[in-house]
Amino acid sequence: MPGKDLIPPTPTTEEYGVADDQGEVFTSDDPIDLFATWFSVAREKEMNDPNAMALATVDATGLPDVRIVLMKDFDRRGVSFFTNSDSAKGRQLNANPWAALCFHWKSIRRQVRFRGEIIEVSAAEADEYFAKRARGAQIGAWASQQSRPLPADGALEHAVRDLERRYKGQDVPRPSHWTGYRLVPTAIEFWVNRPFRLHDRLSFDRAGDGWTHKRLFP
Ligand SMILES: Cc1cc2nc3c(=O)[nH]c(=O)nc-3n(C[C@H](O)[C@H](O)[C@H](O)COP(=O)(O)O)c2cc1C
């Protein structure tokens, strides 16, 4: 059967059973504080990109789409990331400004999910972050027509060279299509691995200015 040998056998119950016991990890009734605590653990333990998160959107036909983006900021307003507003995700979010995010930190066997409304960050916030990026990344933001077909080999490299010439000796301005979005959470769920797949889940729903929470079966 094709692919048979590519997928190793599923671990046995015993192998799952020896998963580390992490003790009490639901240390706050406030999901924002709890996320901050979990993220600080992930930052210490996760080898690459602890801020990488899957961003799920829905296209005009109702078909879901998903890809990884990097969380730029997190605070009581929500979770922000930056991208090209003309990209597939940008167009999907413009038409339907609702999304979901999912972090999975393999090193600590935890997952956090967010659902909520998407709002674009202010031009001032986008300008401030763009100005801090490496010059190469600034040029790249102009050069990449993200999600569009790349016509020929070398087209991207040509565009980069042209832009380097155009902006020689000057600051690179932020392209209007390069911006940030903030997911304003209406629901946040925390998941932690437990032995024998008896995982713990804590789910928060926004209620006015505060949050309600409940435990869920794994
Ligand atoms: C670790 C990682 C981080 C990424 N971070 C971003 C990001 O912050 N912003 C972004 O636009 N694309 C990021 N990407 C690329 C996206 O996954 C995706 O390929 C791109 O945004 C185009 O997606 P779209 O066609 O659905 O719009 C990242 C990919 C990986 C694997």
Short mmCIF file of C-alpha atoms and ligand atoms in Angstrom, two decimals:
data_model
loop_
_atom_site.label_atom_id
_atom_site.label_comp_id
_atom_site.label_asym_id
_atom_site.label_seq_id
_atom_site.Cartn_x
_atom_site.Cartn_y
_atom_site.Cartn_z
CA MET A 1 0.00 0.00 0.00
CA PRO A 2 1.53 3.37 -0.96
CA GLY A 3 2.72 5.29 2.08
CA LYS A 4 2.43 2.28 4.36
CA ASP A 5 6.05 2.44 5.40
CA LEU A 6 6.08 6.22 5.78
CA ILE A 7 3.75 6.23 8.75
CA PRO A 8 5.19 4.52 11.82
CA PRO A 9 2.82 2.43 13.95
CA THR A 10 0.60 4.37 16.35
CA PRO A 11 2.18 4.40 19.85
CA THR A 12 0.70 1.86 22.22
CA THR A 13 -1.40 2.86 25.21
CA GLU A 14 1.61 2.08 27.42
CA GLU A 15 3.73 4.54 25.46
CA TYR A 16 1.09 7.24 25.89
CA GLY A 17 0.81 6.26 29.55
CA VAL A 18 4.37 7.26 30.32
CA ALA A 19 3.81 10.84 29.07
CA ASP A 20 5.07 13.33 31.61
CA ASP A 21 2.67 14.45 34.28
CA GLN A 22 2.80 18.23 34.23
CA GLY A 23 0.95 18.84 37.50
CA GLU A 24 -1.59 21.68 37.76
CA VAL A 25 -1.38 23.86 34.67
CA PHE A 26 -4.74 25.68 34.81
CA THR A 27 -3.33 28.24 37.18
CA SER A 28 -5.68 31.15 36.44
CA ASP A 29 -9.39 31.81 35.89
CA ASP A 30 -8.41 34.54 33.46
CA PRO A 31 -7.61 33.15 30.00
CA ILE A 32 -5.42 36.10 29.07
CA ASP A 33 -3.21 35.63 32.14
CA LEU A 34 -3.25 31.88 31.60
CA PHE A 35 -2.15 32.25 27.99
CA ALA A 36 0.66 34.59 29.07
CA THR A 37 1.86 31.96 31.56
CA TRP A 38 1.67 29.10 29.06
CA PHE A 39 3.40 31.15 26.37
CA SER A 40 6.27 31.97 28.71
CA VAL A 41 6.75 28.21 29.31
CA ALA A 42 6.57 27.54 25.56
CA ARG A 43 9.15 30.25 24.90
CA GLU A 44 11.61 28.49 27.15
CA LYS A 45 10.99 24.99 25.83
CA GLU A 46 10.00 25.21 22.18
CA MET A 47 13.03 24.97 19.93
CA ASN A 48 11.66 27.02 16.99
CA ASP A 49 8.96 29.64 16.69
CA PRO A 50 6.91 29.22 19.87
CA ASN A 51 4.81 32.06 18.41
CA ALA A 52 3.88 30.02 15.31
CA MET A 53 0.15 29.42 15.12
CA ALA A 54 -2.25 27.94 12.60
CA LEU A 55 -4.64 30.59 11.28
CA ALA A 56 -7.92 29.22 9.92
CA THR A 57 -10.11 31.31 7.63
CA VAL A 58 -13.05 30.57 5.39
CA ASP A 59 -13.25 31.40 1.67
CA ALA A 60 -16.20 32.76 -0.29
CA THR A 61 -17.51 29.25 -0.97
CA GLY A 62 -17.44 28.33 2.73
CA LEU A 63 -14.37 26.12 2.34
CA PRO A 64 -11.96 26.44 5.30
CA ASP A 65 -8.31 27.32 4.71
CA VAL A 66 -5.42 27.15 7.16
CA ARG A 67 -1.75 28.15 7.30
CA ILE A 68 0.90 29.06 9.85
CA VAL A 69 1.59 32.68 10.76
CA LEU A 70 3.62 34.20 13.57
CA MET A 71 1.96 35.88 16.51
CA LYS A 72 3.40 39.37 16.78
CA ASP A 73 1.65 40.59 19.92
CA PHE A 74 -0.71 39.41 22.56
CA ASP A 75 -2.59 41.51 25.08
CA ARG A 76 -6.10 42.06 26.44
CA ARG A 77 -7.26 43.23 23.02
CA GLY A 78 -6.31 39.95 21.34
CA VAL A 79 -3.65 38.24 19.24
CA SER A 80 -2.05 40.04 16.31
CA PHE A 81 -0.15 38.88 13.22
CA PHE A 82 1.10 40.57 10.07
CA THR A 83 0.60 39.65 6.46
CA ASN A 84 -0.29 40.81 2.96
CA SER A 85 -3.91 41.95 2.74
CA ASP A 86 -3.99 40.93 -0.96
CA SER A 87 -2.97 37.35 -0.09
CA ALA A 88 -5.51 34.53 -0.04
CA LYS A 89 -5.91 34.90 3.71
CA GLY A 90 -6.16 38.68 3.46
CA ARG A 91 -8.91 38.47 0.88
CA GLN A 92 -10.72 35.81 2.90
CA LEU A 93 -10.53 37.94 6.05
CA ASN A 94 -11.74 41.03 4.23
CA ALA A 95 -14.84 39.16 3.06
CA ASN A 96 -15.43 37.26 6.30
CA PRO A 97 -13.63 38.77 9.29
CA TRP A 98 -13.89 35.73 11.58
CA ALA A 99 -11.07 33.30 12.20
CA ALA A 100 -9.55 30.69 14.49
CA LEU A 101 -5.99 30.28 15.72
CA CYS A 102 -4.30 27.20 17.11
CA PHE A 103 -0.95 26.92 18.89
CA HIS A 104 0.56 23.49 19.38
CA TRP A 105 3.67 23.35 21.51
CA LYS A 106 5.00 19.84 20.98
CA SER A 107 7.79 20.18 23.53
CA ILE A 108 5.32 20.76 26.36
CA ARG A 109 2.42 18.81 24.82
CA ARG A 110 -0.04 21.65 25.03
CA GLN A 111 -2.50 23.29 22.64
CA VAL A 112 -4.34 26.61 22.81
CA ARG A 113 -7.19 27.53 20.46
CA PHE A 114 -8.74 30.95 19.85
CA ARG A 115 -11.87 31.87 17.92
CA GLY A 116 -13.07 35.37 17.26
CA GLU A 117 -13.49 38.42 15.13
CA ILE A 118 -10.67 39.91 13.08
CA ILE A 119 -9.94 43.60 12.98
CA GLU A 120 -7.16 45.31 11.08
CA VAL A 121 -4.57 47.04 13.28
CA SER A 122 -4.21 50.81 12.96
CA ALA A 123 -1.95 52.25 10.26
CA ALA A 124 0.25 53.63 13.06
CA GLU A 125 0.68 50.15 14.61
CA ALA A 126 1.50 48.60 11.22
CA ASP A 127 3.96 51.44 10.41
CA GLU A 128 5.69 51.04 13.76
CA TYR A 129 6.21 47.31 13.32
CA PHE A 130 7.20 47.59 9.65
CA ALA A 131 9.85 50.17 10.53
CA LYS A 132 11.44 47.70 12.99
CA ARG A 133 11.74 44.89 10.47
CA ALA A 134 15.01 44.05 8.75
CA ARG A 135 15.48 45.97 5.50
CA GLY A 136 15.49 42.69 3.55
CA ALA A 137 12.09 41.81 4.97
CA GLN A 138 10.81 45.30 4.12
CA ILE A 139 11.93 44.87 0.50
CA GLY A 140 10.42 41.37 0.53
CA ALA A 141 7.07 42.77 1.58
CA TRP A 142 7.04 44.87 -1.60
CA ALA A 143 8.50 42.16 -3.83
CA SER A 144 6.16 39.32 -2.91
CA GLN A 145 2.69 39.34 -4.42
CA GLN A 146 1.81 36.80 -1.77
CA SER A 147 -0.44 33.93 -2.95
CA ARG A 148 -0.40 35.06 -6.61
CA PRO A 149 1.10 32.76 -9.29
CA LEU A 150 4.85 33.37 -9.69
CA PRO A 151 5.26 33.80 -13.46
CA ALA A 152 8.84 32.65 -14.09
CA ASP A 153 11.99 31.55 -12.36
CA GLY A 154 13.87 34.60 -11.20
CA ALA A 155 10.83 36.91 -11.17
CA LEU A 156 11.00 37.37 -7.40
CA GLU A 157 14.77 37.93 -7.43
CA HIS A 158 14.36 40.52 -10.23
CA ALA A 159 11.70 42.32 -8.24
CA VAL A 160 13.99 42.36 -5.18
CA ARG A 161 16.88 43.80 -7.19
CA ASP A 162 14.65 46.50 -8.74
CA LEU A 163 13.30 47.49 -5.35
CA GLU A 164 16.78 47.62 -3.83
CA ARG A 165 17.73 50.05 -6.59
CA ARG A 166 14.52 52.09 -6.15
CA TYR A 167 15.00 52.51 -2.39
CA LYS A 168 18.79 52.85 -2.36
CA GLY A 169 19.79 55.32 0.35
CA GLN A 170 16.20 55.77 1.54
CA ASP A 171 13.92 54.22 4.14
CA VAL A 172 11.58 51.62 2.70
CA PRO A 173 7.97 52.76 3.24
CA ARG A 174 5.32 50.27 4.33
CA PRO A 175 3.31 48.96 1.37
CA SER A 176 -0.39 49.64 1.92
CA HIS A 177 -1.06 45.92 1.36
CA TRP A 178 1.24 44.91 4.23
CA THR A 179 -0.67 45.16 7.46
CA GLY A 180 -1.59 43.50 10.71
CA TYR A 181 -4.74 41.86 11.95
CA ARG A 182 -5.88 41.24 15.48
CA LEU A 183 -8.11 38.36 16.45
CA VAL A 184 -10.42 39.57 19.22
CA PRO A 185 -11.21 36.34 21.04
CA THR A 186 -14.73 35.24 21.90
CA ALA A 187 -13.54 31.77 22.93
CA ILE A 188 -10.19 30.38 24.13
CA GLU A 189 -9.48 26.75 24.93
CA PHE A 190 -6.50 25.27 26.76
CA TRP A 191 -5.54 21.62 26.31
CA VAL A 192 -2.84 19.66 28.06
CA ASN A 193 -1.70 16.13 27.43
CA ARG A 194 -2.41 13.65 30.24
CA PRO A 195 -1.55 9.96 30.48
CA PHE A 196 -3.78 7.45 28.65
CA ARG A 197 -5.32 10.24 26.55
CA LEU A 198 -7.32 11.50 29.53
CA HIS A 199 -6.30 14.98 28.52
CA ASP A 200 -7.46 18.09 30.35
CA ARG A 201 -9.37 20.82 28.54
CA LEU A 202 -10.43 24.18 29.92
CA SER A 203 -12.70 26.27 27.73
CA PHE A 204 -13.40 29.99 28.17
CA ASP A 205 -16.23 31.98 26.58
CA ARG A 206 -16.43 35.72 26.61
CA ALA A 207 -19.29 37.07 28.72
CA GLY A 208 -19.49 40.87 28.58
CA ASP A 209 -16.28 42.25 30.01
CA GLY A 210 -15.33 38.93 31.60
CA TRP A 211 -15.17 35.23 30.85
CA THR A 212 -17.01 32.06 31.87
CA HIS A 213 -15.19 28.75 31.88
CA LYS A 214 -15.91 25.05 31.88
CA ARG A 215 -13.98 21.80 31.69
CA LEU A 216 -14.56 19.61 28.65
CA PHE A 217 -14.26 15.85 28.17
CA PRO A 218 -11.10 15.11 26.22
C1 LIG B 1 6.78 29.12 10.74
C2 LIG B 1 6.03 29.93 9.70
C3 LIG B 1 5.75 31.26 9.95
C4 LIG B 1 5.05 32.03 9.02
N1 LIG B 1 4.71 33.31 9.35
C5 LIG B 1 3.98 34.04 8.48
C6 LIG B 1 3.52 35.33 8.86
O1 LIG B 1 3.73 35.81 9.99
N2 LIG B 1 2.81 36.04 7.94
C7 LIG B 1 2.53 35.54 6.70
O2 LIG B 1 1.90 36.24 5.90
N3 LIG B 1 2.93 34.31 6.33
C8 LIG B 1 3.63 33.54 7.20
N4 LIG B 1 4.02 32.27 6.86
C9 LIG B 1 3.66 31.76 5.50
C10 LIG B 1 2.20 31.28 5.52
O3 LIG B 1 2.10 30.02 6.15
C11 LIG B 1 1.59 31.18 4.10
O4 LIG B 1 2.39 30.37 3.27
C12 LIG B 1 1.47 32.56 3.42
O5 LIG B 1 1.09 33.56 4.35
C13 LIG B 1 0.43 32.51 2.29
O6 LIG B 1 -0.79 32.09 2.80
P1 LIG B 1 -2.19 32.36 2.04
O7 LIG B 1 -1.94 32.04 0.59
O8 LIG B 1 -3.19 31.45 2.66
O9 LIG B 1 -2.54 33.81 2.25
C14 LIG B 1 4.68 31.46 7.78
C15 LIG B 1 4.97 30.11 7.52
C16 LIG B 1 5.62 29.37 8.48
C17 LIG B 1 5.86 27.90 8.20
#
